[in-house]
Amino acid sequence: MTEYDYDLFVIGAGSGGVRAARLASELGQRVGIAEEYRIGGTCVIRGCVPKKLLVYGSRYGAEIEDARGFGWTCEALRFDWPALIHNVYREVDRLNGAYTRTLENAGVDRFLIRATIEDPHTVKLADRDQPVSAKYILVATGSHPEMPDVPGKKYLISSNECFQLEALPDSIVIIGAGYIGMEFASIFAGLGVAVTVLYRGDQVLRGFDMDLRDGVAEAMRDRGIDLRMDTNVASIEKEGDGYRVALKDGGAISASLVMAATGRVPNTRELGLQQAGVALGWNGHVVVDEYSKSSVDNIYAVGDVTDRANLTPVAIREATAFVETVFEDKPKAMDYNFIPTAVFSEPEIGTVGLTEEEAREMYRAIDIYKSSFRPMRATISGRDEKVMMKLVIDAETDKVLGFHMLGPDAAEIAQMAAIPLKLGVTKAQLDATTALHPSIAEELVTMRHKWEHPAPIKGSDAAA
Ligand SMILES: Cc1cc2nc3c(=O)[nH]c(=O)nc-3n(C[C@H](O)[C@H](O)[C@H](O)COP(=O)(O)OP(=O)(O)OC[C@H]3O[C@@H](n4cnc5c(N)ncnc54)[C@H](O)[C@@H]3O)c2cc1C
């Protein structure tokens, strides 16, 4: 006779939860999973995937404009928001179905309802009187947008609602300049919306390399986005069909919509964690050890709810490591070094490894290689765009510590750069790699001059 209903019960069917449930079930464990909204979680339903589709949609306008220089005639350009957003919904529905089938095929019991923890081995499902018992519980409940506490905050939307807009606003104020704020600023601006970004700090994208932060802010301003730093919101009021955002310095901005992109908080409220003895951290995240185990031996947590590196591939890897540790008896800790990251702003950012500022703190001597140039296609399109690429090197070992890029395809290039960086590539090894010409990525292997002796700004005649 088995002691528990399940070997594993997972709360939250997002990136981390679905992966853990499937893998554990495929190993022959009896697995149940509860999801209170839609299977797939943030990434699939209201994060990475629909966001990237909107990013693609928002870039066509400028690309069609640029095509003129290459001989194309494009007349009567018109953008239809309902067409885009309905096509995005369709893809989200397809993925939601695919994730559901994955769980079904793996033999995982699915409960489309909110779950809470009653005690370390008992999970309560909101729609039933009888709780379920489990040997292990995995908390994979993700995070939700944190809304700023200002008068009129009820008028604010978050990224969640951006995916459900029936009409495109004429203008939008975005509060916050982290990666979600920057991405939505670029999406809306690309679709012709007048965008103002308000941020209380002194530069966008806190935590990224300073050259990227400065570069993207300058480029976004050049594209007509009104970025206002050191700016605090006092209140939001209704004004006609739109809103009036009053600023603490006395100014005000009127806009059709106001969005908050001021961070996210772990979903641990009223989950029963503390009563089960699970320790929570300063912002409510589940405190876990390197194997994702909480302060209670049989309760684990992965993904955003642990507030480590809040990215989909990280949640998936943490979930995989959890299954290997607990059900395969192969203790595995996630390695947080060299996680590549992108900001799908316009221009795009791709980055992996240490920023210059971090490396200066951690290493005795570092070398910087930096290059800023006009991409070849801009010579004909006439667009005023620049690419910035930067390498951070440990001067003592020649190891590449960080790669940072601003410009077209930066995310794709950063993903590829992450492989040699993770393997401990040296600058000399990059230099020994033959360039692929003509490409933007070739700059990665052709940067010869340390930043103290900057190379001349290069044009499309880079190979000359
Ligand atoms: C706008 C946006 C854009 C993003 N873009 C990127 C990107 O480009 N690249 C990237 O890597 N990451 C991106 N992210 C982050 C990424 O989506 C998250 O890091 C990832 O989804 C975390 O996975 P998770 O499994 O921890 O949580 P989630 O995917 O959030 O899943 C948690 C699930 O738990 C459910 N849940 C919560 N509480 C309960 C409960 N009590 N009972 C039952 N179910 C519950 C929720 O409904 C949710 O479905 C983005 C996030 C946002 C918001």
Short mmCIF file of C-alpha atoms and ligand atoms in Angstrom, two decimals, residues 11-18 34-49 51-52 111 113-116 140-143 145 159-160 163 179-180 183-184 264 267 269-271 302-305 309-316 342 344, ligand 1:
data_model
loop_
_atom_site.label_atom_id
_atom_site.label_comp_id
_atom_site.label_asym_id
_atom_site.label_seq_id
_atom_site.Cartn_x
_atom_site.Cartn_y
_atom_site.Cartn_z
CA ILE A 11 1.89 23.67 -7.99
CA GLY A 12 2.03 25.81 -11.14
CA ALA A 13 2.14 24.57 -14.75
CA GLY A 14 4.56 27.10 -16.21
CA SER A 15 8.05 26.61 -17.64
CA GLY A 16 9.49 24.99 -14.52
CA GLY A 17 6.43 23.07 -13.32
CA VAL A 18 5.58 21.44 -16.65
CA ALA A 34 -2.33 22.16 -10.45
CA GLU A 35 -2.65 25.30 -12.58
CA GLU A 36 -4.96 28.17 -11.66
CA TYR A 37 -4.84 30.04 -14.99
CA ARG A 38 -3.60 28.39 -18.19
CA ILE A 39 -1.14 25.54 -18.74
CA GLY A 40 2.10 26.95 -20.17
CA GLY A 41 2.54 29.70 -17.59
CA THR A 42 3.92 33.18 -18.04
CA CYS A 43 6.38 32.44 -20.84
CA VAL A 44 3.83 30.89 -23.15
CA ILE A 45 0.64 32.72 -22.20
CA ARG A 46 1.73 36.29 -21.30
CA GLY A 47 5.51 36.55 -21.46
CA CYS A 48 8.33 35.56 -23.79
CA VAL A 49 6.31 34.04 -26.64
CA LYS A 51 5.96 39.36 -26.47
CA LYS A 52 8.42 38.18 -29.13
CA PHE A 111 -6.05 19.95 -11.97
CA ILE A 113 -7.57 25.00 -10.18
CA ARG A 114 -5.69 26.92 -7.52
CA ALA A 115 -3.74 24.79 -5.06
CA THR A 116 -2.46 25.64 -1.59
CA ALA A 140 6.62 26.44 -9.30
CA THR A 141 4.10 29.26 -9.00
CA GLY A 142 6.12 31.97 -10.80
CA SER A 143 5.67 35.68 -10.20
CA PRO A 145 3.63 42.18 -11.85
CA SER A 159 2.31 43.61 -19.28
CA ASN A 160 -0.49 41.05 -18.73
CA PHE A 163 -1.62 41.16 -24.53
CA TYR A 179 13.70 44.95 -19.74
CA ILE A 180 9.91 44.58 -19.88
CA GLU A 183 10.58 46.00 -24.77
CA PHE A 184 7.03 47.32 -24.62
CA ARG A 264 7.60 41.35 -10.46
CA ASN A 267 3.62 34.16 -6.15
CA ARG A 269 0.89 34.92 -0.97
CA GLU A 270 -1.69 32.78 0.79
CA LEU A 271 -0.06 29.64 -0.53
CA VAL A 302 12.04 26.29 -8.92
CA GLY A 303 11.70 29.24 -11.28
CA ASP A 304 10.63 32.82 -10.62
CA VAL A 305 9.13 31.95 -7.23
CA ALA A 309 17.59 34.33 -12.36
CA ASN A 310 14.07 34.94 -13.61
CA LEU A 311 14.20 33.52 -17.10
CA THR A 312 12.43 30.62 -18.79
CA PRO A 313 15.51 28.52 -19.63
CA VAL A 314 16.66 28.88 -16.01
CA ALA A 315 13.30 27.67 -14.63
CA ILE A 316 13.49 24.69 -17.00
CA ALA A 342 18.39 39.50 -24.41
CA PHE A 344 14.12 42.68 -27.40
C1 LIG B 1 6.31 40.24 -20.36
C2 LIG B 1 7.34 39.18 -20.04
C3 LIG B 1 8.30 38.87 -20.96
C4 LIG B 1 9.25 37.90 -20.67
N1 LIG B 1 10.20 37.62 -21.61
C5 LIG B 1 11.12 36.67 -21.38
C6 LIG B 1 12.09 36.34 -22.37
O1 LIG B 1 12.12 36.94 -23.46
N2 LIG B 1 12.97 35.36 -22.08
C7 LIG B 1 12.95 34.67 -20.89
O2 LIG B 1 13.77 33.75 -20.70
N3 LIG B 1 12.05 34.98 -19.93
C8 LIG B 1 11.15 35.96 -20.14
N4 LIG B 1 10.20 36.26 -19.18
C9 LIG B 1 10.29 35.56 -17.88
C10 LIG B 1 9.68 34.16 -17.96
O3 LIG B 1 8.38 34.23 -18.47
C11 LIG B 1 9.67 33.55 -16.56
O4 LIG B 1 10.98 33.59 -16.03
C12 LIG B 1 9.20 32.10 -16.60
O5 LIG B 1 7.91 31.99 -17.13
C13 LIG B 1 9.23 31.52 -15.17
O6 LIG B 1 8.71 30.22 -15.17
P1 LIG B 1 8.07 29.62 -13.84
O7 LIG B 1 7.80 28.18 -14.14
O8 LIG B 1 8.89 29.96 -12.69
O9 LIG B 1 6.71 30.41 -13.64
P2 LIG B 1 5.50 30.69 -14.61
O10 LIG B 1 5.81 30.38 -16.04
O11 LIG B 1 5.04 32.04 -14.29
O12 LIG B 1 4.41 29.61 -14.15
C14 LIG B 1 3.82 29.69 -12.89
C15 LIG B 1 2.41 29.16 -13.03
O13 LIG B 1 1.88 28.91 -11.74
C16 LIG B 1 0.51 29.23 -11.72
N5 LIG B 1 0.11 29.40 -10.32
C17 LIG B 1 0.54 30.37 -9.45
N6 LIG B 1 0.02 30.15 -8.22
C18 LIG B 1 -0.73 29.01 -8.31
C19 LIG B 1 -1.50 28.26 -7.38
N7 LIG B 1 -1.60 28.62 -6.11
N8 LIG B 1 -2.16 27.16 -7.82
C20 LIG B 1 -2.08 26.77 -9.12
N9 LIG B 1 -1.36 27.44 -10.04
C21 LIG B 1 -0.68 28.54 -9.64
C22 LIG B 1 0.45 30.50 -12.57
O14 LIG B 1 -0.85 30.70 -13.07
C23 LIG B 1 1.47 30.17 -13.67
O15 LIG B 1 0.84 29.58 -14.78
C24 LIG B 1 9.23 37.21 -19.44
C25 LIG B 1 8.25 37.52 -18.49
C26 LIG B 1 7.31 38.49 -18.79
C27 LIG B 1 6.26 38.82 -17.77
#
